[in-house]
Coordinates of N, CA and C in Angstrom, one line a residue:
X1344 N -83.0 -29.4 -49.3 CA -81.8 -29.2 -48.5 C -80.6 -29.4 -49.5
X1345 N -79.7 -28.5 -49.4 CA -78.5 -28.5 -50.3 C -77.4 -29.4 -49.8
X1346 N -76.8 -30.1 -50.7 CA -75.6 -31.0 -50.3 C -74.5 -30.7 -51.3
X1347 N -73.3 -30.7 -50.9 CA -72.1 -30.6 -51.7 C -71.2 -31.7 -51.4
X1348 N -70.7 -32.4 -52.5 CA -69.7 -33.5 -52.3 C -68.7 -33.4 -53.4
X1349 N -67.6 -34.0 -53.2 CA -66.6 -34.2 -54.2 C -67.1 -35.1 -55.3
X1350 N -66.9 -34.7 -56.6 CA -67.3 -35.6 -57.7 C -66.4 -36.8 -57.8
X1351 N -66.9 -37.8 -58.4 CA -66.1 -39.1 -58.6 C -66.1 -39.3 -60.1
X1352 N -65.1 -40.1 -60.6 CA -65.0 -40.3 -62.0 C -66.3 -40.8 -62.6
X1353 N -67.0 -41.6 -61.9 CA -68.3 -42.1 -62.4 C -69.4 -41.1 -62.6
X1354 N -69.1 -39.8 -62.1 CA -70.1 -38.7 -62.3 C -69.9 -38.0 -63.7
X1355 N -69.0 -38.5 -64.5 CA -68.7 -37.8 -65.8 C -70.0 -37.6 -66.6
X1356 N -70.8 -38.6 -66.7 CA -72.0 -38.4 -67.6 C -73.0 -37.3 -67.0
X1357 N -73.1 -37.3 -65.7 CA -73.9 -36.2 -65.1 C -73.4 -34.8 -65.4
X1358 N -72.1 -34.7 -65.3 CA -71.4 -33.4 -65.6 C -71.7 -33.0 -67.1
X1359 N -71.7 -34.0 -67.9 CA -71.9 -33.7 -69.4 C -73.2 -33.0 -69.7
X1360 N -74.2 -33.1 -68.8 CA -75.4 -32.4 -69.0 C -75.2 -30.9 -69.0
X1361 N -74.2 -30.4 -68.3 CA -73.9 -29.0 -68.2 C -72.8 -28.6 -69.2
X1362 N -71.7 -29.4 -69.3 CA -70.6 -29.0 -70.1 C -70.0 -30.1 -70.9
X1363 N -70.4 -30.1 -72.2 CA -69.9 -31.2 -73.1 C -68.5 -31.0 -73.6
X1364 N -67.9 -29.9 -73.3 CA -66.5 -29.6 -73.7 C -65.5 -30.3 -72.9
X1365 N -65.8 -30.8 -71.8 CA -64.9 -31.5 -70.9 C -64.6 -32.9 -71.3
X1366 N -63.4 -33.3 -71.5 CA -63.1 -34.7 -71.9 C -63.1 -35.6 -70.6
X1367 N -63.2 -36.9 -70.9 CA -63.2 -37.8 -69.8 C -61.9 -37.8 -69.1
X1368 N -60.8 -37.7 -69.8 CA -59.5 -37.6 -69.2 C -59.3 -36.4 -68.3
X1369 N -59.8 -35.2 -68.7 CA -59.7 -34.0 -67.9 C -60.5 -34.3 -66.6
X1370 N -61.7 -34.8 -66.8 CA -62.6 -35.0 -65.6 C -62.0 -36.0 -64.6
X1371 N -61.4 -37.0 -65.1 CA -60.7 -38.0 -64.3 C -59.5 -37.3 -63.5
X1372 N -58.7 -36.5 -64.2 CA -57.6 -35.8 -63.5 C -58.2 -34.9 -62.4
X1373 N -59.3 -34.2 -62.7 CA -59.8 -33.3 -61.7 C -60.4 -34.1 -60.5
X1374 N -61.1 -35.2 -60.8 CA -61.7 -36.0 -59.6 C -60.6 -36.6 -58.9
X1375 N -59.5 -37.1 -59.5 CA -58.4 -37.7 -58.8 C -57.7 -36.7 -57.9
X1376 N -57.8 -35.4 -58.2 CA -57.2 -34.4 -57.4 C -58.2 -33.6 -56.5
X1377 N -59.4 -34.1 -56.4 CA -60.4 -33.5 -55.6 C -60.6 -32.0 -56.0
X1378 N -60.8 -31.7 -57.3 CA -60.9 -30.4 -57.8 C -62.3 -30.1 -58.4
X1379 N -63.3 -31.0 -58.1 CA -64.6 -30.9 -58.6 C -65.6 -31.1 -57.4
X1380 N -66.5 -30.1 -57.3 CA -67.6 -30.3 -56.3 C -68.9 -30.4 -57.1
X1381 N -69.7 -31.3 -56.6 CA -71.1 -31.5 -57.2 C -72.1 -30.9 -56.2
X1382 N -73.1 -30.3 -56.7 CA -74.1 -29.6 -55.8 C -75.4 -30.3 -56.1
X1383 N -76.1 -30.6 -55.0 CA -77.4 -31.2 -55.0 C -78.4 -30.4 -54.2
X1384 N -79.6 -30.4 -54.7 CA -80.8 -29.8 -53.9 C -81.8 -30.9 -53.8
X1385 N -82.1 -31.3 -52.6 CA -83.1 -32.4 -52.4 C -82.7 -33.6 -53.3
X1386 N -81.5 -34.0 -53.3 CA -81.0 -35.2 -54.1 C -81.0 -35.0 -55.6
X1387 N -81.4 -33.8 -56.1 CA -81.4 -33.5 -57.5 C -80.1 -32.8 -57.8
X1388 N -79.4 -33.2 -58.9 CA -78.2 -32.6 -59.3 C -78.5 -31.1 -59.7
X1389 N -77.8 -30.2 -59.0 CA -78.1 -28.7 -59.2 C -77.0 -28.0 -59.8
X1390 N -75.8 -28.5 -59.9 CA -74.7 -27.8 -60.5 C -73.3 -28.3 -60.1
X1391 N -72.3 -27.6 -60.5 CA -70.9 -28.0 -60.2 C -70.0 -26.9 -60.1
X1392 N -68.8 -27.1 -59.4 CA -67.8 -26.1 -59.3 C -66.5 -26.9 -59.6
X1393 N -65.7 -26.4 -60.5 CA -64.4 -27.0 -60.8 C -63.3 -25.9 -60.7
X1394 N -62.2 -26.3 -60.0 CA -61.1 -25.3 -59.8 C -59.8 -25.9 -60.1
X1395 N -58.8 -25.1 -60.4 CA -57.4 -25.5 -60.6 C -56.6 -24.4 -59.9
X1396 N -55.4 -24.2 -60.4 CA -54.5 -23.3 -59.7 C -53.9 -22.3 -60.7
X1397 N -54.2 -21.0 -60.4 CA -53.6 -19.9 -61.2 C -52.1 -19.8 -60.9
X1398 N -51.3 -19.8 -61.9 CA -49.9 -19.7 -61.7 C -49.4 -20.8 -60.8
X1399 N -50.1 -21.9 -60.7 CA -49.7 -23.1 -59.9 C -49.7 -22.8 -58.4
X1400 N -50.4 -21.7 -58.0 CA -50.4 -21.5 -56.5 C -51.7 -21.0 -55.9
X1401 N -52.5 -20.3 -56.7 CA -53.7 -19.7 -56.2 C -54.9 -20.5 -56.7
X1402 N -55.8 -21.0 -55.8 CA -57.0 -21.7 -56.2 C -57.8 -20.8 -57.1
X1403 N -58.3 -21.3 -58.2 CA -59.0 -20.4 -59.2 C -60.2 -21.3 -59.7
X1404 N -61.4 -20.8 -59.5 CA -62.6 -21.4 -60.0 C -62.6 -21.3 -61.5
X1405 N -62.6 -22.4 -62.3 CA -62.6 -22.3 -63.7 C -64.1 -22.5 -64.2
X1406 N -64.8 -23.3 -63.6 CA -66.2 -23.6 -64.0 C -67.1 -23.6 -62.8
X1407 N -68.2 -22.9 -62.9 CA -69.1 -22.8 -61.8 C -70.5 -22.6 -62.4
X1408 N -71.4 -23.6 -62.2 CA -72.6 -23.5 -62.9 C -73.7 -24.1 -62.0
X1409 N -74.8 -23.3 -61.8 CA -76.0 -23.8 -61.1 C -77.1 -23.8 -62.2
X1410 N -77.7 -25.0 -62.2 CA -78.8 -25.1 -63.2 C -79.9 -24.1 -62.9
X1411 N -80.5 -23.6 -64.0 CA -81.5 -22.5 -63.8 C -82.6 -22.7 -62.8
X1412 N -83.1 -23.9 -62.7 CA -84.2 -24.2 -61.8 C -83.7 -24.2 -60.3
X1413 N -82.4 -24.1 -60.1 CA -81.9 -24.1 -58.7 C -81.3 -22.8 -58.3
X1414 N -81.4 -21.8 -59.2 CA -80.8 -20.5 -58.9 C -81.7 -19.7 -58.0
X1415 N -81.1 -18.8 -57.2 CA -81.9 -18.0 -56.3 C -82.3 -18.7 -55.0
X1416 N -81.7 -19.9 -54.7 CA -82.0 -20.6 -53.5 C -80.8 -20.5 -52.5
X1417 N -79.8 -19.9 -52.9 CA -78.6 -19.8 -52.1 C -77.6 -20.9 -52.4
X1418 N -77.8 -21.7 -53.4 CA -76.9 -22.8 -53.7 C -75.5 -22.3 -54.1
X1419 N -75.5 -21.3 -54.9 CA -74.2 -20.7 -55.4 C -73.4 -20.1 -54.3
X1420 N -74.0 -19.3 -53.5 CA -73.4 -18.7 -52.3 C -72.8 -19.7 -51.4
X1421 N -73.6 -20.7 -51.0 CA -73.2 -21.7 -50.0 C -72.1 -22.6 -50.6
X1422 N -72.2 -22.9 -51.9 CA -71.1 -23.7 -52.5 C -69.8 -22.9 -52.5
X1423 N -69.8 -21.6 -52.8 CA -68.6 -20.9 -52.7 C -68.0 -20.8 -51.3
X1424 N -68.9 -20.6 -50.3 CA -68.4 -20.5 -49.0 C -67.8 -21.9 -48.5
X1425 N -68.4 -23.0 -48.9 CA -67.8 -24.3 -48.6 C -66.4 -24.4 -49.2
X1426 N -66.4 -24.1 -50.5 CA -65.1 -24.2 -51.2 C -64.0 -23.3 -50.6
X1427 N -64.4 -22.0 -50.3 CA -63.5 -21.1 -49.6 C -63.0 -21.7 -48.3
X1428 N -63.9 -22.3 -47.6 CA -63.5 -22.8 -46.3 C -62.5 -24.0 -46.5
X1429 N -62.7 -24.8 -47.5 CA -61.8 -25.9 -47.8 C -60.4 -25.3 -48.1
X1430 N -60.4 -24.2 -48.9 CA -59.1 -23.6 -49.3 C -58.4 -22.9 -48.0
X1431 N -59.2 -22.4 -47.1 CA -58.6 -21.8 -45.9 C -58.0 -22.9 -45.1
X1432 N -58.7 -24.0 -45.0 CA -58.1 -25.2 -44.2 C -56.9 -25.8 -44.8
X1433 N -56.7 -25.5 -46.1 CA -55.4 -26.0 -46.7 C -54.4 -24.9 -46.8
X1434 N -54.6 -23.8 -46.0 CA -53.7 -22.7 -45.8 C -53.4 -21.9 -47.0
X1435 N -54.3 -21.8 -47.9 CA -54.1 -20.8 -49.0 C -54.4 -19.4 -48.6
X1436 N -53.7 -18.5 -49.1 CA -53.8 -17.1 -48.7 C -55.0 -16.4 -49.4
X1437 N -55.3 -16.8 -50.6 CA -56.3 -16.2 -51.4 C -56.9 -17.1 -52.4
X1438 N -58.0 -16.7 -53.0 CA -58.7 -17.5 -54.1 C -59.1 -16.6 -55.2
X1439 N -59.4 -17.1 -56.3 CA -59.8 -16.3 -57.5 C -60.9 -17.0 -58.2
X1440 N -61.7 -16.1 -58.9 CA -62.8 -16.6 -59.7 C -63.0 -15.5 -60.8
X1441 N -63.8 -15.8 -61.8 CA -64.0 -14.9 -62.9 C -65.4 -15.1 -63.4
X1442 N -65.9 -14.1 -64.2 CA -67.2 -14.2 -64.9 C -67.2 -13.2 -66.0
X1443 N -68.1 -13.4 -67.0 CA -68.3 -12.5 -68.1 C -68.8 -11.2 -67.5
X1444 N -68.4 -10.1 -68.1 CA -68.8 -8.8 -67.7 C -70.3 -8.5 -67.8
X1445 N -71.0 -9.4 -68.6 CA -72.4 -9.3 -68.8 C -73.2 -10.0 -67.7
X1446 N -72.5 -10.8 -66.9 CA -73.2 -11.6 -65.9 C -73.2 -10.9 -64.6
X1447 N -74.2 -10.0 -64.5 CA -74.4 -9.1 -63.3 C -74.7 -9.9 -62.0
X1448 N -75.5 -11.0 -62.1 CA -75.8 -11.7 -60.9 C -74.6 -12.4 -60.3
X1449 N -73.7 -12.9 -61.2 CA -72.4 -13.5 -60.6 C -71.6 -12.4 -60.0
X1450 N -71.5 -11.2 -60.6 CA -70.7 -10.1 -60.1 C -71.2 -9.7 -58.7
X1451 N -72.5 -9.6 -58.6 CA -73.1 -9.3 -57.3 C -72.8 -10.3 -56.2
X1452 N -72.9 -11.6 -56.6 CA -72.6 -12.7 -55.7 C -71.2 -12.6 -55.2
X1453 N -70.3 -12.5 -56.2 CA -68.8 -12.5 -55.8 C -68.5 -11.3 -55.0
X1454 N -69.0 -10.1 -55.4 CA -68.6 -8.9 -54.6 C -69.3 -9.0 -53.2
X1455 N -70.5 -9.6 -53.1 CA -71.2 -9.7 -51.8 C -70.4 -10.7 -50.9
X1456 N -69.6 -11.6 -51.4 CA -68.8 -12.5 -50.6 C -67.4 -12.0 -50.4
X1457 N -67.1 -10.7 -50.8 CA -65.9 -10.1 -50.5 C -64.8 -10.2 -51.6
X1458 N -65.2 -10.7 -52.7 CA -64.2 -10.7 -53.8 C -64.0 -9.3 -54.4
X1459 N -62.8 -9.0 -54.8 CA -62.5 -7.7 -55.3 C -62.0 -7.9 -56.8
X1460 N -62.5 -7.0 -57.6 CA -62.1 -7.0 -59.1 C -60.6 -6.7 -59.1
X1461 N -59.9 -7.5 -59.9 CA -58.4 -7.2 -60.0 C -58.0 -7.0 -61.5
X1462 N -59.0 -7.2 -62.4 CA -58.7 -7.0 -63.8 C -59.7 -7.6 -64.7
X1463 N -59.5 -7.4 -66.0 CA -60.3 -8.0 -67.0 C -59.5 -8.6 -68.1
X1464 N -60.1 -9.6 -68.8 CA -59.4 -10.2 -69.9 C -60.4 -10.1 -71.1
X1465 N -59.9 -9.9 -72.2 CA -60.7 -9.8 -73.5 C -60.7 -11.2 -74.1
X1466 N -61.4 -12.2 -73.4 CA -61.4 -13.5 -73.9 C -62.6 -13.8 -74.9
X1467 N -63.7 -13.1 -74.7 CA -64.9 -13.3 -75.5 C -65.1 -12.1 -76.5
X1468 N -65.7 -12.5 -77.6 CA -66.0 -11.4 -78.6 C -67.0 -10.4 -78.1
X1469 N -68.0 -10.8 -77.3 CA -69.0 -9.9 -76.9 C -68.9 -9.3 -75.5
X1470 N -68.0 -9.9 -74.7 CA -67.9 -9.4 -73.3 C -66.5 -9.8 -72.8
X1471 N -66.0 -8.9 -71.9 CA -64.7 -9.2 -71.2 C -65.0 -10.2 -70.1
X1472 N -63.9 -10.8 -69.6 CA -64.0 -11.6 -68.4 C -63.4 -10.8 -67.3
X1473 N -64.2 -10.7 -66.2 CA -63.8 -10.0 -65.0 C -63.1 -11.0 -64.1
X1474 N -62.0 -10.7 -63.6 CA -61.2 -11.5 -62.7 C -61.3 -10.9 -61.3
X1475 N -61.7 -11.8 -60.3 CA -61.8 -11.4 -58.9 C -60.9 -12.2 -58.0
X1476 N -60.5 -11.6 -56.9 CA -59.6 -12.2 -56.0 C -60.2 -11.9 -54.6
X1477 N -60.0 -12.9 -53.7 CA -60.4 -12.7 -52.3 C -59.3 -13.2 -51.4
X1478 N -58.9 -12.4 -50.4 CA -57.9 -12.7 -49.4 C -58.7 -13.5 -48.3
X1479 N -58.2 -14.7 -48.0 CA -58.8 -15.6 -47.0 C -58.3 -15.3 -45.6
X1480 N -59.2 -15.4 -44.6 CA -58.8 -15.3 -43.3 C -57.9 -16.5 -42.9
X1481 N -57.1 -16.3 -42.0 CA -56.2 -17.4 -41.5 C -57.0 -18.3 -40.6
X1482 N -56.9 -19.6 -40.7 CA -57.7 -20.5 -39.8 C -57.2 -20.4 -38.4
X1483 N -58.1 -20.5 -37.5 CA -57.8 -20.5 -36.1 C -57.6 -21.9 -35.6
X1484 N -56.7 -22.1 -34.6 CA -56.4 -23.4 -34.0 C -56.8 -23.4 -32.6

């Protein structure tokens, strides 16, 4: 069974298993602002999602990683749906995400969830970064 929760500052070492480039100060800032989700499958750490704001107004997923042994189980899709719902409830109009042009599985996932390609960035030597955007439905009261 999959579970998603906000990360805490004490989770820094667990996150380092996936991304050693993140500093403790960065991680603390993100956890203080509830910008990191941790993903678990049957109580095992399965991945994480970290977001910030593009141009200080649009939620943008910066880091999204599911450990290989937990891929193909729906964890990525469900995590994005949970995150999108949180952004809807906070009255954001749209959200953004990106992936390398060589990552066809991510592209299929994002497009299957209604994300539209809005451009590419030449950030990597071997592959462009594809940027996606999704317009969110307005929450009902």
